[in-house]
mmCIF file of C-alpha atoms in Angstrom:
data_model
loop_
_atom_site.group_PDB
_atom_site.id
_atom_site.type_symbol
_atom_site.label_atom_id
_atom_site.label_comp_id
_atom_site.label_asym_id
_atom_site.label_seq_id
_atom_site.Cartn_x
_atom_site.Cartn_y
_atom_site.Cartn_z
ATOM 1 C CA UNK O 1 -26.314 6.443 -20.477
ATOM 2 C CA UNK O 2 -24.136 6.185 -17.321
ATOM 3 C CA UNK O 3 -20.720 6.108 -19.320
ATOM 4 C CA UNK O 4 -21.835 8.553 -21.558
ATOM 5 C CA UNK O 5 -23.341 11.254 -19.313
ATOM 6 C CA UNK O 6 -20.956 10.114 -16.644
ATOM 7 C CA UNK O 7 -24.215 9.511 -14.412
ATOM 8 C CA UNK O 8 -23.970 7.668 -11.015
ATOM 9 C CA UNK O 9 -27.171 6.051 -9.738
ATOM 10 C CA UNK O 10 -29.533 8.341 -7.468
ATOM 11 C CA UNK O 11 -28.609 7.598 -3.472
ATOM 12 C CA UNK O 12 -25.617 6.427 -4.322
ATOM 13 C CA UNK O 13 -23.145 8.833 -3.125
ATOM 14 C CA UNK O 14 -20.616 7.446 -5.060
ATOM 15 C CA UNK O 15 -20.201 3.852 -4.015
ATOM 16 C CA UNK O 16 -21.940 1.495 -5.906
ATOM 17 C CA UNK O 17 -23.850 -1.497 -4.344
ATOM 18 C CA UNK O 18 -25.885 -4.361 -5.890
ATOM 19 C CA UNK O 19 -29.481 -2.351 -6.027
ATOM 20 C CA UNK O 20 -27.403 0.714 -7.741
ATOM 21 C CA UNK O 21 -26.311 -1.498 -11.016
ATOM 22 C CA UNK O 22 -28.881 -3.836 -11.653
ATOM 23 C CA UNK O 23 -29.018 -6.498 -8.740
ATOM 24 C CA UNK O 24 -30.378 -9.136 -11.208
ATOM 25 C CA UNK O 25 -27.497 -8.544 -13.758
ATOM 26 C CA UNK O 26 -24.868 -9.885 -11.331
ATOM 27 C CA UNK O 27 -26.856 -13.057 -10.669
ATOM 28 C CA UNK O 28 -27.232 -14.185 -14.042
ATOM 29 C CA UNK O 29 -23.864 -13.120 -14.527
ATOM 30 C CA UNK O 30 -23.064 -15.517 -11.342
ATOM 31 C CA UNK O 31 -25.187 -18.325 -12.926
ATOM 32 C CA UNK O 32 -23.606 -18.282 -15.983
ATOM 33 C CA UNK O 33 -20.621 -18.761 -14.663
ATOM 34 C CA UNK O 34 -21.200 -21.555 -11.823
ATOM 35 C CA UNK O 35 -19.000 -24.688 -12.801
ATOM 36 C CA UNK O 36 -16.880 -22.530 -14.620
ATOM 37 C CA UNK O 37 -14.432 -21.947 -11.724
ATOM 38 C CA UNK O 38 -11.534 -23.841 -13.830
ATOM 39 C CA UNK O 39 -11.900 -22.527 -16.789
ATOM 40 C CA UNK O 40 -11.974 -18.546 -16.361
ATOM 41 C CA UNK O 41 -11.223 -18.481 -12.672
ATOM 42 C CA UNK O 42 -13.402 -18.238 -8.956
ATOM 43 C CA UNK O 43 -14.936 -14.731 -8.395
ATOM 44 C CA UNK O 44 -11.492 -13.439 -7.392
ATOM 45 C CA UNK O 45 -10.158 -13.260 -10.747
ATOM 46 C CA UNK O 46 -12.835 -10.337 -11.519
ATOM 47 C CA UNK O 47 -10.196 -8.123 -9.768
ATOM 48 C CA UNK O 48 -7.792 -8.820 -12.359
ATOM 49 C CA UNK O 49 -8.123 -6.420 -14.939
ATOM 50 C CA UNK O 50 -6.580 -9.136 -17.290
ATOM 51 C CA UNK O 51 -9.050 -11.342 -16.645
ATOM 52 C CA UNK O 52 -11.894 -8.658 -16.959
ATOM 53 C CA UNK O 53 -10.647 -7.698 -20.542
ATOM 54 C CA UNK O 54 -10.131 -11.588 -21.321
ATOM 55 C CA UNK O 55 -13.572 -12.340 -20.347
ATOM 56 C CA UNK O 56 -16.298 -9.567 -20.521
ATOM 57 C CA UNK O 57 -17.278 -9.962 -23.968
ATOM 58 C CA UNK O 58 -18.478 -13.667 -23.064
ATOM 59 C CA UNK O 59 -19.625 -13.277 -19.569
ATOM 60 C CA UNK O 60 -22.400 -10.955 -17.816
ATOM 61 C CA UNK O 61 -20.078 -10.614 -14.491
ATOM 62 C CA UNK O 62 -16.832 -9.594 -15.951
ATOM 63 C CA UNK O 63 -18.677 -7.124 -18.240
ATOM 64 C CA UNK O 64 -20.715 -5.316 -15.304
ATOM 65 C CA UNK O 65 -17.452 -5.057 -13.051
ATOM 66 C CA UNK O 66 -15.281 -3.851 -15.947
ATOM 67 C CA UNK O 67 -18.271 -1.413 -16.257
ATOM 68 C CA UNK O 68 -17.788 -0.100 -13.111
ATOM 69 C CA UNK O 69 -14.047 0.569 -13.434
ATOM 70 C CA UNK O 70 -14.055 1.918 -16.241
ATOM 71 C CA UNK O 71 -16.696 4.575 -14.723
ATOM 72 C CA UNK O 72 -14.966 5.152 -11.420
ATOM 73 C CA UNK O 73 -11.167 4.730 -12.545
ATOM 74 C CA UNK O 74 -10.314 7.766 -10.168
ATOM 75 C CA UNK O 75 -10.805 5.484 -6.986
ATOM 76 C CA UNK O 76 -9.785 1.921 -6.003
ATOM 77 C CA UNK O 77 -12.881 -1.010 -6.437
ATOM 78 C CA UNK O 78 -12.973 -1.705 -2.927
ATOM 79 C CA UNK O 79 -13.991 2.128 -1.760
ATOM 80 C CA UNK O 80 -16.507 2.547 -4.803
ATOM 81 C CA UNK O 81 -18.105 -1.174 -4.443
ATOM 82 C CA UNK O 82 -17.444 -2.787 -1.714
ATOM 83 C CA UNK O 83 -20.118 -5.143 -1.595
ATOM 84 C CA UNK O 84 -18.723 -6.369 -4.559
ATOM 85 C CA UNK O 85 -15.277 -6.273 -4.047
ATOM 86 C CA UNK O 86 -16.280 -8.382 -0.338
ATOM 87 C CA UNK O 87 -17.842 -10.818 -2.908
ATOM 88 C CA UNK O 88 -14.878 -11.544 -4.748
ATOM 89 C CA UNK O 89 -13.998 -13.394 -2.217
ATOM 90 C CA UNK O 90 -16.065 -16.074 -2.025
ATOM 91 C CA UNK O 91 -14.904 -19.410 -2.775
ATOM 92 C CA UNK O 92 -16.495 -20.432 -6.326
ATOM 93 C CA UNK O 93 -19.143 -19.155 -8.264
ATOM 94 C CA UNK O 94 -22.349 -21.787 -7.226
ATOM 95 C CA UNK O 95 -22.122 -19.677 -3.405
ATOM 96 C CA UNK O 96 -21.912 -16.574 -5.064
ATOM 97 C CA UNK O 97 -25.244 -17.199 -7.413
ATOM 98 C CA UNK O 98 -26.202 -18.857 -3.814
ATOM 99 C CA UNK O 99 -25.387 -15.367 -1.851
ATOM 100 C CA UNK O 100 -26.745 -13.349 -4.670
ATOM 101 C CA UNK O 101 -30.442 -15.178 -4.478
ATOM 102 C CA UNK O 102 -30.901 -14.843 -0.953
ATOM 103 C CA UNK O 103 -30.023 -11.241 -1.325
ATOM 104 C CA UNK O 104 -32.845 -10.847 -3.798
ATOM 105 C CA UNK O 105 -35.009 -12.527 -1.651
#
C-alpha cells in the first residue's frame, strides 16, 4: 500500500526509522542472514544497489532496504533512514541481529 499510494508512515516526517517499517522485519531479516557475512557480504553491502538487486528476492534485509529506495529515490539513504544507514556499519550480521534485539527490548 505504501508503494502504491506513495504513503509514508504517520510521525514520520519523512525519514524512516526502525518503528516506521516494521521493526521486527529487519531482525529476522538480520537473523537470516548471521553467518552469512562471506557469502552475500556484512551489512555494508546493503548500500550497494548491486547487491540489493542481487539479493532481495532471497533475503528479508535486502528486500526491506531496496523497499525503501525505491520509495524515497528523490533523497540520499542516509537523510531518509539514518538509523539504518548508521547500521550498515556494523561489523557482521550476528551484532546487528544483536543491536536489533536489544532495541526491541
Amino acid at each position: 500500500l505504501q508503494a502504491l499510494y506513495v504513503l509514508e508512515p504517520a510521525g514520520s516526517h519523512g525519514v524512516w526509522g526502525l518503528d516506521d517499517f516494521h521493526h521486527l522485519l529487519y531482525y529476522f531479516g538480520a537473523a537470516q542472514l548471521v553467518n552469512q557475512d562471506e557469502a552475500v557480504g556484512g551489512p555494508s553491502s546493503v548500500l550497494d544497489e548491486r547487491m540489493r538487486a542481487e539479493h532481495r528476492q532471497a533475503y528479508l534485509y535486502y528486500d526491506a532496504i531496496q523497499v525503501i529506495h525505491e520509495v524515497k529515490s528523490r533523497a540520499p539513504f542516509g537523510e531518509t533512514s539514518p538509523m539504518l544507514n548508521d547500521i550498515a556499519a556494523v561489523p557482521n550480521w550476528a551484532k546487528v541481529r544483536q543491536g536489533l534485539m536489544r532495541m526491541y527490548e
